[in-house]
Short mmCIF file of C-alpha atoms in Angstrom, two decimals:
data_model
loop_
_atom_site.label_atom_id
_atom_site.label_comp_id
_atom_site.label_asym_id
_atom_site.label_seq_id
_atom_site.Cartn_x
_atom_site.Cartn_y
_atom_site.Cartn_z
CA MET T 1312 25.01 9.74 45.75
CA SER T 1313 25.34 7.17 49.02
CA LEU T 1314 22.92 7.43 51.58
CA ARG T 1315 25.69 6.70 54.01
CA LYS T 1316 27.76 9.04 55.76
CA GLU T 1317 28.90 7.86 59.26
CA ALA T 1318 28.12 4.42 60.70
CA LEU T 1319 26.63 5.66 63.61
CA LYS T 1320 24.92 3.91 66.58
CA GLY T 1321 21.62 4.82 67.76
CA LEU T 1322 19.76 3.63 70.57
CA PHE T 1323 16.29 2.37 70.32
CA TRP T 1324 13.01 1.99 72.85
CA ARG T 1325 9.99 1.01 73.27
CA SER T 1326 8.46 1.39 76.96
CA ASP T 1327 4.39 0.71 77.07
CA PHE T 1328 3.36 -1.44 78.45
CA TYR T 1329 2.31 -4.23 75.46
CA GLY T 1330 2.59 -7.50 77.00
CA ALA T 1331 3.54 -10.88 75.33
CA SER T 1332 2.57 -9.73 71.95
CA THR T 1333 5.15 -9.31 69.23
CA GLU T 1334 3.20 -8.71 65.75
CA GLY T 1335 0.63 -5.63 65.13
CA GLY T 1336 1.78 -1.84 63.37
CA MET T 1337 3.69 -1.24 66.55
CA ALA T 1338 5.85 -4.14 66.61
CA SER T 1339 6.20 -3.89 62.44
CA MET T 1340 7.09 -0.30 62.75
CA HIS T 1341 10.63 -1.54 65.03
CA LEU T 1342 11.01 -3.68 62.70
CA GLY T 1343 11.18 -1.41 59.44
CA LEU T 1344 12.67 0.95 60.84
CA LEU T 1345 15.38 -1.17 62.86
CA THR T 1346 16.04 -2.56 59.29
CA GLY T 1347 15.98 0.81 57.86
CA PHE T 1348 18.44 1.95 59.66
CA ILE T 1349 21.06 -1.24 59.20
CA LYS T 1350 20.64 -0.84 55.32
CA LEU T 1351 22.05 2.16 55.95
CA GLY T 1352 25.74 0.72 57.27
CA HIS T 1353 24.28 1.67 60.85
CA THR T 1354 23.99 -0.13 64.56
CA PRO T 1355 20.67 -0.35 66.57
CA VAL T 1356 20.30 -1.34 69.80
CA PHE T 1357 17.18 -2.03 71.18
CA ALA T 1358 15.52 -2.19 74.35
CA SER T 1359 11.65 -3.18 75.34
CA SER T 1360 9.64 -3.99 77.86
CA GLY T 1361 8.55 -7.17 75.68
CA ARG T 1362 10.12 -9.12 73.40
CA MET T 1363 10.51 -8.31 69.96
CA ARG T 1364 11.37 -9.73 66.60
CA LEU T 1365 14.51 -8.70 65.38
CA PRO T 1366 16.97 -9.05 62.83
CA ASP T 1367 19.58 -11.62 64.28
CA VAL T 1368 22.43 -8.66 64.10
CA VAL T 1369 20.24 -6.12 66.49
CA ASN T 1370 21.92 -6.37 70.11
CA TYR T 1371 18.63 -5.95 72.02
CA TYR T 1372 18.19 -5.85 75.69
CA PHE T 1373 14.65 -6.88 77.15
CA ILE T 1374 13.71 -3.93 80.35
CA PRO T 1375 10.36 -5.82 81.70
CA TYR T 1376 7.86 -3.90 84.04
CA SER T 1377 8.07 -4.54 88.18
CA LYS T 1378 5.68 -7.78 88.57
CA LEU T 1379 4.91 -6.11 91.86
CA LEU T 1380 2.43 -3.64 89.80
CA MET T 1381 0.48 -5.71 87.87
CA ASN T 1382 -2.68 -6.00 88.64
CA LEU T 1383 -3.57 -1.81 88.60
CA PRO T 1384 -4.10 -0.14 85.16
CA GLU T 1385 -1.23 2.52 83.69
CA VAL T 1386 0.44 3.25 87.95
CA LEU T 1387 3.17 0.77 86.49
CA ASN T 1388 4.13 3.65 83.62
CA LEU T 1389 5.38 5.30 86.48
CA PRO T 1390 7.63 3.83 88.33
CA TYR T 1391 8.77 2.37 85.15
CA ASN T 1392 10.45 5.57 84.76
CA ARG T 1393 13.12 5.24 86.28
CA LYS T 1394 13.36 1.29 86.54
CA VAL T 1395 14.09 1.68 82.86
CA SER T 1396 16.72 4.96 82.75
CA LYS T 1397 18.40 3.10 85.36
CA SER T 1398 19.11 -0.05 82.99
CA LEU T 1399 19.38 2.23 80.33
CA ILE T 1400 21.97 3.54 81.05
CA LYS T 1401 24.17 1.45 81.88
CA ILE T 1402 23.40 -0.35 78.58
CA ILE T 1403 24.60 3.23 76.65
CA GLU T 1404 28.15 3.28 79.19
CA LYS T 1405 28.51 -0.62 77.33
CA GLU T 1406 26.99 -0.33 74.35
CA LYS T 1407 28.41 3.99 73.60
CA PRO T 1408 25.36 4.84 71.42
CA ASP T 1409 25.73 8.05 68.91
CA PHE T 1410 22.10 8.99 69.82
CA LEU T 1411 18.78 7.95 71.33
CA TYR T 1412 15.23 7.03 69.73
CA GLN T 1413 12.43 6.96 72.46
CA HIS T 1414 9.08 5.70 70.61
CA HIS T 1415 6.41 8.13 72.40
CA ALA T 1416 4.44 5.54 75.36
CA ASP T 1417 1.99 6.75 78.14
CA LEU T 1418 3.87 8.15 81.73
CA ASN T 1419 6.33 7.95 80.52
CA TYR T 1420 9.53 10.26 80.54
CA SER T 1421 12.62 8.10 80.27
CA GLY T 1422 13.44 10.66 77.80
CA THR T 1423 14.16 13.15 79.32
CA ILE T 1424 15.80 11.30 82.07
CA LEU T 1425 18.62 9.95 79.99
CA LYS T 1426 18.97 13.69 78.55
CA ARG T 1427 19.71 15.27 81.66
CA LYS T 1428 22.26 13.08 83.01
CA LEU T 1429 24.69 11.85 79.88
CA GLY T 1430 23.70 14.75 77.31
CA LEU T 1431 23.13 12.48 74.54
CA PRO T 1432 20.59 13.41 71.08
CA PHE T 1433 17.16 12.52 71.77
CA ILE T 1434 15.21 11.89 69.09
CA LEU T 1435 11.05 11.30 70.37
CA GLN T 1436 8.99 9.38 67.97
CA CYS T 1437 5.39 10.27 68.63
CA GLU T 1438 2.40 8.38 66.85
CA SER T 1439 -0.78 10.80 68.31
CA VAL T 1440 -0.89 13.37 71.38
CA GLN T 1441 -1.72 10.68 74.05
CA TYR T 1442 -4.03 12.64 76.90
CA TRP T 1443 -6.49 13.13 74.06
CA VAL T 1444 -5.85 9.88 72.54
CA LYS T 1445 -6.92 9.04 76.28
CA LYS T 1446 -9.50 11.70 76.61
CA ASN T 1447 -11.97 10.62 73.70
CA TRP T 1448 -11.08 6.96 72.43
CA GLY T 1449 -10.20 4.96 75.73
CA LYS T 1450 -10.13 6.22 79.45
CA LEU T 1451 -7.98 8.92 81.05
CA TYR T 1452 -6.95 7.48 84.29
CA LEU T 1453 -4.07 10.32 86.15
CA LYS T 1454 -5.38 12.61 83.74
CA HIS T 1455 -2.59 15.59 85.10
CA HIS T 1456 0.59 12.72 84.92
CA LEU T 1457 -0.45 11.51 81.45
CA LYS T 1458 -0.23 15.71 80.65
CA TRP T 1459 2.92 16.58 82.40
CA ALA T 1460 4.85 13.94 81.35
CA GLU T 1461 4.37 13.89 77.52
CA GLU T 1462 5.08 18.23 77.47
CA ILE T 1463 8.11 17.27 79.37
CA GLN T 1464 9.04 14.80 76.90
CA TRP T 1465 8.42 17.36 74.01
CA ALA T 1466 10.13 19.94 76.01
CA ALA T 1467 13.21 17.80 76.71
CA ALA T 1468 13.27 16.31 73.05
CA ASP T 1469 15.67 17.77 70.75
CA ALA T 1470 13.38 16.78 67.79
CA ILE T 1471 10.06 14.65 67.64
CA PHE T 1472 8.80 12.59 64.66
CA VAL T 1473 5.59 12.26 64.22
CA VAL T 1474 3.30 10.07 61.48
CA SER T 1475 1.08 12.68 60.35
CA ASP T 1476 0.63 16.69 59.48
CA ASN T 1477 -2.42 15.89 62.51
CA VAL T 1478 -0.30 14.72 64.42
CA LYS T 1479 1.74 17.96 64.41
CA LYS T 1480 -1.16 20.20 63.95
CA MET T 1481 -2.64 19.16 67.38
CA MET T 1482 1.45 19.31 68.83
CA VAL T 1483 2.05 23.07 67.75
CA GLU T 1484 -1.66 23.83 68.67
CA LEU T 1485 -0.71 22.29 72.48
CA GLY T 1486 2.43 25.03 72.05
CA VAL T 1487 5.16 22.00 71.20
CA ASP T 1488 7.97 24.10 68.76
CA GLU T 1489 7.02 23.63 65.29
CA LYS T 1490 10.63 23.85 64.54
CA LYS T 1491 10.76 20.20 65.53
CA ILE T 1492 8.88 18.61 64.84
CA TYR T 1493 9.25 16.39 61.85
CA VAL T 1494 6.69 14.43 59.69
CA ASN T 1495 7.75 10.94 59.00
CA ARG T 1496 5.00 8.72 57.85
CA SER T 1497 5.03 4.87 58.35
CA SER T 1498 6.42 2.85 55.24
CA VAL T 1499 7.44 -0.65 54.24
CA ASN T 1500 10.57 -2.75 53.65
CA PRO T 1501 9.51 -3.10 49.68
CA ASP T 1502 11.86 -6.29 49.59
CA VAL T 1503 9.84 -8.35 52.04
CA PHE T 1504 6.12 -6.92 50.54
CA SER T 1505 6.25 -7.27 46.94
CA PRO T 1506 5.28 -8.27 44.18
CA GLU T 1507 7.41 -11.14 43.90
CA ILE T 1508 5.21 -13.02 46.20
CA ASP T 1509 3.24 -16.35 45.24
CA GLY T 1510 0.14 -16.51 45.94
CA SER T 1511 -1.32 -20.08 45.07
CA GLU T 1512 -0.55 -22.03 48.29
CA ILE T 1513 -2.94 -19.25 50.15
CA ARG T 1514 -5.00 -19.71 47.23
CA LYS T 1515 -4.95 -23.35 47.04
CA LYS T 1516 -5.62 -23.58 50.73
CA LEU T 1517 -8.38 -21.34 51.52
CA ASP T 1518 -10.25 -23.26 48.27
CA ILE T 1519 -10.26 -19.69 46.53
CA GLU T 1520 -8.80 -20.07 43.49
CA SER T 1521 -10.92 -19.71 40.62
CA ASN T 1522 -12.26 -16.46 43.02
CA PHE T 1523 -11.82 -12.26 42.51
CA VAL T 1524 -10.47 -11.78 46.45
CA ILE T 1525 -11.25 -8.72 47.89
CA GLY T 1526 -8.52 -8.45 50.95
CA PHE T 1527 -8.65 -6.99 54.80
CA SER T 1528 -6.07 -6.80 56.64
CA GLY T 1529 -5.22 -5.25 60.43
CA SER T 1530 -6.62 -4.89 63.69
CA PHE T 1531 -10.24 -5.59 63.95
CA ALA T 1532 -10.60 -1.78 65.62
CA GLN T 1533 -13.17 1.06 64.52
CA TRP T 1534 -10.63 3.85 63.51
CA HIS T 1535 -9.12 0.12 60.99
CA GLY T 1536 -12.92 0.68 59.68
CA VAL T 1537 -13.39 -2.74 59.46
CA GLU T 1538 -16.83 -3.06 59.96
CA VAL T 1539 -18.28 -0.91 56.26
CA LEU T 1540 -16.28 -3.42 55.45
CA ALA T 1541 -18.02 -6.15 56.61
CA GLN T 1542 -21.30 -3.58 55.68
CA ALA T 1543 -20.27 -3.49 51.82
CA VAL T 1544 -19.87 -7.50 51.63
CA LYS T 1545 -23.64 -7.38 50.77
CA TYR T 1546 -23.12 -5.06 47.56
CA ILE T 1547 -20.36 -6.72 46.54
CA SER T 1548 -21.74 -9.86 45.97
CA LYS T 1549 -24.21 -9.08 44.13
CA LEU T 1550 -22.28 -7.47 41.91
CA ILE T 1551 -18.79 -9.67 41.91
CA PRO T 1552 -20.90 -12.71 42.77
CA LYS T 1553 -17.47 -14.99 42.62
CA ALA T 1554 -16.43 -12.14 44.93
CA LYS T 1555 -14.67 -13.89 48.45
CA ILE T 1556 -13.87 -11.89 50.67
CA LEU T 1557 -10.69 -12.26 53.06
CA PHE T 1558 -10.59 -10.60 56.53
CA ILE T 1559 -6.69 -11.06 57.68
CA GLY T 1560 -6.51 -10.20 61.78
CA ASP T 1561 -8.62 -9.91 64.79
CA GLY T 1562 -9.48 -7.67 67.52
CA LEU T 1563 -12.39 -6.91 69.82
CA LEU T 1564 -14.88 -6.07 66.50
CA ARG T 1565 -15.31 -9.57 65.87
CA PRO T 1566 -18.10 -10.80 67.25
CA LYS T 1567 -19.63 -7.57 65.41
CA ILE T 1568 -18.32 -8.63 62.30
CA GLU T 1569 -19.42 -11.64 62.52
CA SER T 1570 -23.33 -10.55 63.17
CA ILE T 1571 -23.18 -8.27 60.21
CA ILE T 1572 -22.16 -11.05 58.00
CA LYS T 1573 -24.10 -14.04 59.72
CA ASN T 1574 -27.25 -11.32 59.25
CA ASP T 1575 -26.95 -9.68 55.83
CA ASN T 1576 -26.62 -14.02 55.01
CA VAL T 1577 -23.43 -13.30 53.78
CA GLU T 1578 -21.32 -15.95 55.20
CA LYS T 1579 -20.34 -18.39 51.97
CA SER T 1580 -19.37 -15.01 50.46
CA CYS T 1581 -16.46 -13.57 53.58
CA ILE T 1582 -13.72 -15.57 55.31
CA LEU T 1583 -11.85 -14.92 58.77
CA THR T 1584 -8.56 -16.53 59.20
CA GLY T 1585 -7.27 -14.71 62.99
CA LEU T 1586 -4.34 -13.21 63.46
CA VAL T 1587 -1.50 -14.31 60.78
CA PRO T 1588 2.26 -13.74 61.95
CA PHE T 1589 3.73 -11.38 60.53
CA ASN T 1590 6.07 -13.14 58.65
CA GLU T 1591 3.32 -14.79 56.62
CA MET T 1592 1.30 -11.71 55.67
CA PRO T 1593 2.71 -10.98 52.44
CA ASP T 1594 1.78 -14.69 51.01
CA TYR T 1595 -1.61 -13.79 52.38
CA LEU T 1596 -2.18 -10.29 51.12
CA ALA T 1597 -0.35 -11.96 47.38
CA ALA T 1598 -3.68 -13.82 47.44
CA CYS T 1599 -5.31 -10.83 46.82
CA ASP T 1600 -6.84 -9.75 43.46
CA VAL T 1601 -7.76 -5.86 44.84
CA LEU T 1602 -6.46 -5.23 49.39
CA VAL T 1603 -9.24 -2.57 50.94
CA THR T 1604 -8.26 0.14 53.60
CA PRO T 1605 -11.73 1.27 54.63
CA CYS T 1606 -9.96 3.01 57.66
CA VAL T 1607 -12.86 5.81 59.64
CA ARG T 1608 -12.55 9.41 62.02
CA THR T 1609 -13.38 8.04 65.49
CA GLY T 1610 -15.23 10.67 67.77
CA GLU T 1611 -17.35 13.34 66.54
CA GLY T 1612 -15.66 15.83 64.73
CA SER T 1613 -12.05 14.61 65.25
CA GLU T 1614 -9.18 14.32 62.21
CA PHE T 1615 -8.00 11.51 61.04
CA PHE T 1616 -4.06 11.16 62.23
CA ASN T 1617 -3.44 7.68 61.97
CA SER T 1618 -0.64 6.46 59.84
CA PRO T 1619 -1.47 2.94 58.50
CA ILE T 1620 1.26 0.45 57.62
CA LYS T 1621 -1.18 -1.71 55.84
CA LEU T 1622 -1.96 0.82 53.10
CA TYR T 1623 1.92 0.77 52.42
CA GLU T 1624 2.39 -2.70 53.00
CA TYR T 1625 -0.29 -2.77 49.91
CA LEU T 1626 1.00 -0.29 47.87
CA SER T 1627 4.34 -2.27 48.40
CA MET T 1628 2.55 -5.57 47.15
CA GLY T 1629 1.88 -4.12 43.98
CA LYS T 1630 -1.91 -5.01 44.31
CA PRO T 1631 -4.98 -2.22 42.81
CA VAL T 1632 -5.99 -0.40 46.15
CA VAL T 1633 -9.08 0.95 47.28
CA ALA T 1634 -8.75 3.02 50.11
CA THR T 1635 -11.15 5.71 51.92
CA ASP T 1636 -10.71 9.80 51.22
CA ILE T 1637 -9.25 10.85 54.45
CA GLY T 1638 -5.82 12.55 56.42
CA GLU T 1639 -2.93 10.37 55.68
CA GLN T 1640 -4.68 8.35 53.18
CA GLY T 1641 -6.25 11.13 51.10
CA GLU T 1642 -2.81 12.61 50.31
CA VAL T 1643 -0.54 9.37 49.75
CA ILE T 1644 -3.64 7.70 47.18
CA GLN T 1645 -3.64 9.71 44.08
CA HIS T 1646 -7.15 8.66 42.78
CA LEU T 1647 -7.20 6.48 39.82
CA THR T 1648 -3.51 6.98 39.43
CA ASN T 1649 -1.99 4.81 41.68
CA GLY T 1650 -4.97 3.59 43.82
CA MET T 1651 -8.56 4.11 44.52
CA LEU T 1652 -10.40 6.63 46.63
CA CYS T 1653 -13.87 6.43 47.97
CA SER T 1654 -15.72 8.00 50.75
CA GLU T 1655 -15.56 6.84 54.36
CA GLN T 1656 -18.73 5.69 56.34
CA SER T 1657 -20.08 4.38 52.43
CA PRO T 1658 -20.47 0.23 52.44
CA GLU T 1659 -21.89 1.12 48.75
CA ASP T 1660 -19.61 3.27 47.46
CA LEU T 1661 -16.66 0.86 48.29
CA ALA T 1662 -18.02 -1.72 46.60
CA GLU T 1663 -18.75 0.34 43.89
CA SER T 1664 -15.18 1.19 43.59
CA ILE T 1665 -14.06 -2.72 44.44
CA ASN T 1666 -16.36 -3.24 41.25
CA TYR T 1667 -14.76 -1.14 38.55
CA ILE T 1668 -11.37 -2.98 39.45
CA TYR T 1669 -12.68 -5.70 38.85
CA LYS T 1670 -14.60 -4.53 35.59
CA ASN T 1671 -11.20 -3.25 34.12
CA PRO T 1672 -8.57 -5.24 34.39
CA ASP T 1673 -6.20 -3.43 32.46
CA PHE T 1674 -6.59 -0.08 34.95
CA ALA T 1675 -5.98 -2.33 38.39
CA GLU T 1676 -2.95 -3.06 35.98
CA THR T 1677 -1.61 0.05 35.95
CA ILE T 1678 -2.29 1.38 39.59
CA ALA T 1679 -1.03 -1.15 40.99
CA ALA T 1680 2.58 -0.99 39.31
CA ASN T 1681 2.00 3.15 39.78
CA ALA T 1682 1.18 1.42 43.61
CA ARG T 1683 4.86 -0.31 43.48
CA LYS T 1684 6.51 2.92 42.53
CA THR T 1685 4.94 5.11 45.33
CA VAL T 1686 6.58 2.93 47.58
CA LEU T 1687 10.19 3.07 45.80
CA ASP T 1688 10.34 6.65 45.48
CA LYS T 1689 8.91 7.42 48.79
CA TYR T 1690 7.87 5.17 51.25
CA ASP T 1691 10.62 2.39 52.13
CA TRP T 1692 11.97 2.92 55.79
CA LYS T 1693 15.37 2.93 54.92
CA LEU T 1694 14.38 6.62 53.21
CA ASN T 1695 12.56 7.09 56.83
CA ALA T 1696 15.74 6.10 58.88
CA GLN T 1697 17.91 8.26 56.34
CA LYS T 1698 15.10 11.32 57.73
CA VAL T 1699 16.69 10.22 61.07
CA ILE T 1700 20.40 10.33 60.59
CA GLU T 1701 20.02 13.79 58.60
CA ILE T 1702 18.00 14.76 61.76
CA TYR T 1703 20.73 13.84 64.14
CA HIS T 1704 23.29 15.72 61.85
CA GLN T 1705 21.15 18.18 62.26
CA ILE T 1706 21.55 18.54 66.48
CA ILE T 1707 24.86 17.68 66.31
CA ASN T 1708 25.89 20.68 64.21
CA LYS T 1709 23.52 22.64 66.42
CA LYS T 1710 24.97 22.11 69.20
CA ARG T 1711 27.83 22.98 67.80
CA GLY T 1712 27.22 26.04 66.94
CA LYS T 1713 27.06 25.59 63.28
CA MET L 563 -16.14 -29.68 80.07
CA LYS L 564 -13.12 -27.59 80.98
CA LEU L 565 -13.12 -23.86 79.76
CA LEU L 566 -10.28 -22.01 77.91
CA LEU L 567 -10.06 -17.89 78.73
CA LEU L 568 -7.71 -16.93 76.17
CA LEU L 569 -5.67 -13.43 76.41
CA SER L 570 -3.67 -13.91 73.47
CA GLY L 571 -1.52 -16.49 71.85
CA ASN L 572 -2.90 -19.50 69.79
CA LYS L 573 -4.86 -22.47 71.20
CA ASP L 574 -3.70 -24.72 70.29
CA ARG L 575 0.21 -23.78 70.85
CA LEU L 576 -1.44 -23.94 74.43
CA LEU L 577 -2.98 -26.77 74.84
CA THR L 578 -0.34 -28.37 73.13
CA SER L 579 2.40 -27.16 75.65
CA HIS L 580 0.38 -28.89 78.15
CA ASN L 581 -0.49 -31.99 76.56
CA LEU L 582 -4.54 -30.85 77.12
CA GLU L 583 -6.86 -32.47 74.22
CA SER L 584 -8.63 -29.88 72.32
CA ALA L 585 -11.81 -31.58 72.46
CA ASP L 586 -11.91 -31.51 76.24
CA PHE L 587 -12.34 -27.11 76.08
CA ASP L 588 -14.55 -24.91 75.31
CA VAL L 589 -12.67 -21.70 74.26
CA ILE L 590 -13.38 -18.22 74.54
CA LYS L 591 -11.28 -15.39 73.61
CA LEU L 592 -10.92 -13.15 75.79
CA ASP L 593 -9.63 -9.15 75.45
CA GLU L 594 -7.55 -8.60 77.91
CA LYS L 595 -9.87 -5.29 79.21
CA GLU L 596 -12.68 -7.10 79.84
CA LEU L 597 -10.78 -8.67 83.21
CA ALA L 598 -11.62 -4.99 84.29
CA LYS L 599 -15.46 -5.52 84.01
CA PRO L 600 -16.29 -8.14 87.06
CA LEU L 601 -20.08 -8.59 86.77
CA LYS L 602 -19.72 -9.42 83.29
CA MET L 603 -16.52 -11.70 83.61
CA ILE L 604 -18.31 -13.28 87.22
CA ARG L 605 -21.69 -13.95 84.64
CA LEU L 606 -19.68 -15.39 81.65
CA ILE L 607 -18.13 -18.01 83.75
CA LYS L 608 -20.62 -19.28 86.32
CA SER L 609 -22.63 -19.49 82.51
CA LYS L 610 -21.84 -22.97 82.58
CA ARG L 611 -20.97 -25.91 85.40
CA TRP L 612 -17.29 -26.37 83.38
CA ASP L 613 -15.13 -28.43 85.36
CA ALA L 614 -11.62 -26.21 85.41
CA ILE L 615 -11.75 -22.36 84.18
CA TYR L 616 -7.64 -21.87 82.26
CA PHE L 617 -6.27 -18.73 81.37
CA GLY L 618 -4.16 -19.01 78.33
CA THR L 619 -1.61 -16.03 77.54
CA ILE L 620 1.42 -15.96 75.58
CA GLU L 621 3.78 -15.35 78.16
CA ASN L 622 2.49 -15.28 81.63
CA ILE L 623 5.53 -13.43 83.47
CA LEU L 624 4.31 -10.90 81.12
CA GLN L 625 0.22 -10.94 81.50
CA ARG L 626 -1.40 -8.59 83.84
CA PHE L 627 -4.76 -8.50 85.89
CA HIS L 628 -3.40 -13.12 87.59
CA PHE L 629 -4.57 -11.72 91.18
CA LEU L 630 -8.20 -10.52 89.07
CA MET L 631 -8.20 -14.22 87.31
CA LYS L 632 -7.43 -15.92 90.63
CA LEU L 633 -10.67 -14.57 91.72
CA TYR L 634 -12.68 -15.77 88.95
CA ILE L 635 -11.24 -19.21 89.09
CA LEU L 636 -12.38 -18.33 92.75
CA PHE L 637 -16.10 -17.48 91.67
CA SER L 638 -15.94 -19.82 89.25
CA TYR L 639 -18.23 -23.94 90.47
CA PRO L 640 -15.28 -25.72 90.34
CA LYS L 641 -12.36 -23.61 91.64
CA GLN L 642 -10.07 -24.98 89.63
CA GLY L 643 -7.96 -23.55 87.26
CA SER L 644 -4.69 -22.12 86.01
CA ILE L 645 -2.97 -19.66 84.37
CA ILE L 646 -1.10 -21.10 81.03
CA ASP L 647 0.93 -20.22 78.63
CA GLU L 648 2.65 -21.54 75.28
CA SER L 649 5.50 -22.21 76.91
CA GLY L 650 4.41 -24.72 78.64
CA ASN L 651 4.35 -22.20 82.15
CA GLU L 652 1.29 -22.99 84.54
CA GLU L 653 0.34 -20.78 87.55
CA LYS L 654 -2.37 -23.30 89.71
CA TYR L 655 -5.15 -21.37 91.52
CA LEU L 656 -4.78 -22.65 95.36
CA LEU L 657 -6.64 -20.92 97.79
CA SER L 658 -3.78 -20.88 100.01
CA GLU L 659 -2.33 -19.48 97.96
CA PHE L 660 -5.00 -16.53 96.79
CA LEU L 661 -5.36 -16.01 100.30
CA PHE L 662 -2.29 -15.23 102.23
CA PHE L 663 -0.22 -15.11 98.67
CA GLN L 664 -1.88 -13.30 96.55
CA CYS L 665 -4.62 -11.34 98.43
CA PRO L 666 -1.79 -8.92 100.58
CA LYS L 667 0.56 -8.93 97.45
CA ALA L 668 -2.92 -6.76 96.55
CA PHE L 669 -3.47 -4.80 99.23
CA PHE L 670 0.05 -3.64 99.59
CA GLU L 671 -0.39 -3.41 95.28
CA ILE L 672 -2.81 -0.23 95.96
CA ILE L 673 -0.80 1.17 98.83
CA TYR L 674 1.85 1.42 97.19
CA SER L 675 0.40 2.49 93.48
CA MET L 676 -1.60 5.18 95.84
CA PHE L 677 2.60 6.45 97.52
CA VAL L 678 3.81 5.98 93.77
CA ILE L 679 0.70 8.59 92.29
CA VAL L 680 1.15 10.89 95.30
CA TYR L 681 4.95 10.81 94.73
CA TYR L 682 4.63 11.50 90.93
CA TYR L 683 2.16 14.01 91.45
CA ILE L 684 4.41 16.35 93.07
CA LYS L 685 7.41 15.60 90.66
CA LEU L 686 7.03 15.75 87.31
CA PRO L 687 5.20 19.13 88.09
CA ILE L 688 8.80 20.18 88.87
CA ILE L 689 10.77 18.71 86.21
CA ARG L 690 8.26 20.00 83.43
CA CYS L 691 8.61 23.73 85.52
CA HIS L 692 12.24 23.44 84.46
CA TYR L 693 12.11 22.07 80.69
CA VAL L 694 9.04 23.61 79.55
CA LYS L 695 10.45 26.88 81.21
CA LYS L 696 13.81 26.05 79.66
CA HIS L 697 12.44 25.31 76.52
#
């Protein structure tokens, strides 16, 4: 059965302020969803407040933030509502999209403005409850504004896509209509992250051709658990003397990671590559023998509600994966079938799991093949895009009273 | 020796696009959030007598906190520096520009921000009432 019903045009926009960065999980998510939409034969139009790496066929509109409000945090997001809405109305008149798809951002309610003025179906994507994130992980400026803007968007949206069951649960507890929240987990483009990719060039470049290579990719942020991996290096080195741990990425925790590695005297076992362009990431992952995602919960008693894109990229590479048994990771990875689960915040357990894979190459091969199959069956961005289309049709049918 | 505070982007691309020699620079990677910590920043730029302070970004027009960066250059020993990006754009620190353009602009920004906050403090509950009741 063909996934395509009719060619649609969707206006997607990213309204958060993200400076000039074109890499990272959020950029991958947008690129993946748009690529999936195109693969299904539909036409995406994209607008954002910064530069984006997009396929050439996508009509892209750059709507920058005001130059006037660039020295104070958060406030700049409020007047951007007016600016982005005015620009998007012109874009909508020109492009005539069938629906609006906004990636939710702090203090932004431009989707609500557009829906009110134009009556187009409005789909909102939420990575998290921003109010909760700012309160627990960041700095909560303009808390009333933030809460109100979020509530407005949730109420006005015809459908809300969230990345995990935990985000859905949080939103339902805050009074959002459960019937309009859909879980659409992160995914991957299996043509880009493929087992066919040869990592030998990178192994040669990094002089790790004869090593057993353990890879981590992503931001050096707390929830990624990169500290746990750094603490695990001393155990891994004892268990697997020829192990090399490849830290692919960068971030705020880098000095801390370097300090752990130095204090444990395991510098020779580690390579910190720094930021790697997105198009080179598959080559780096291909150079690894096992890939790890040691994510941790942050904040006392909080659930893990993130949807780590790297998990899907790893699985798609057809490599053995070790992940901590929390949140989405524990749901996607079936222990000893398509990967290995280990305890959260336990460097020893992480090292033991990696060692088990090292010592059992046949087992490693089996879970790697199953990992790839998991992605092809369930976690291709094309399937996410298909879900968006299905929900669009449901909204339209509901409006028509079918 | 000069100091490059790398906020974003690639050190080599930045220096090459401005014909600057890598050997002349101490490079410190800095998260944008650190700019909002004045004591830490001033301690950092005064920790050594550099000849000039550069802030490096991927693209200047998409970088926030220009006022703070120039303020830190003002506090540095050489009082010389620039904000540079990977496309070869440079925003030089000039005392007169800082005093007679950046400072009044920052003052206006604070006043305008206060207005924006109050305006949306009134507007958002009205819109919220409309939607939250309706749905």
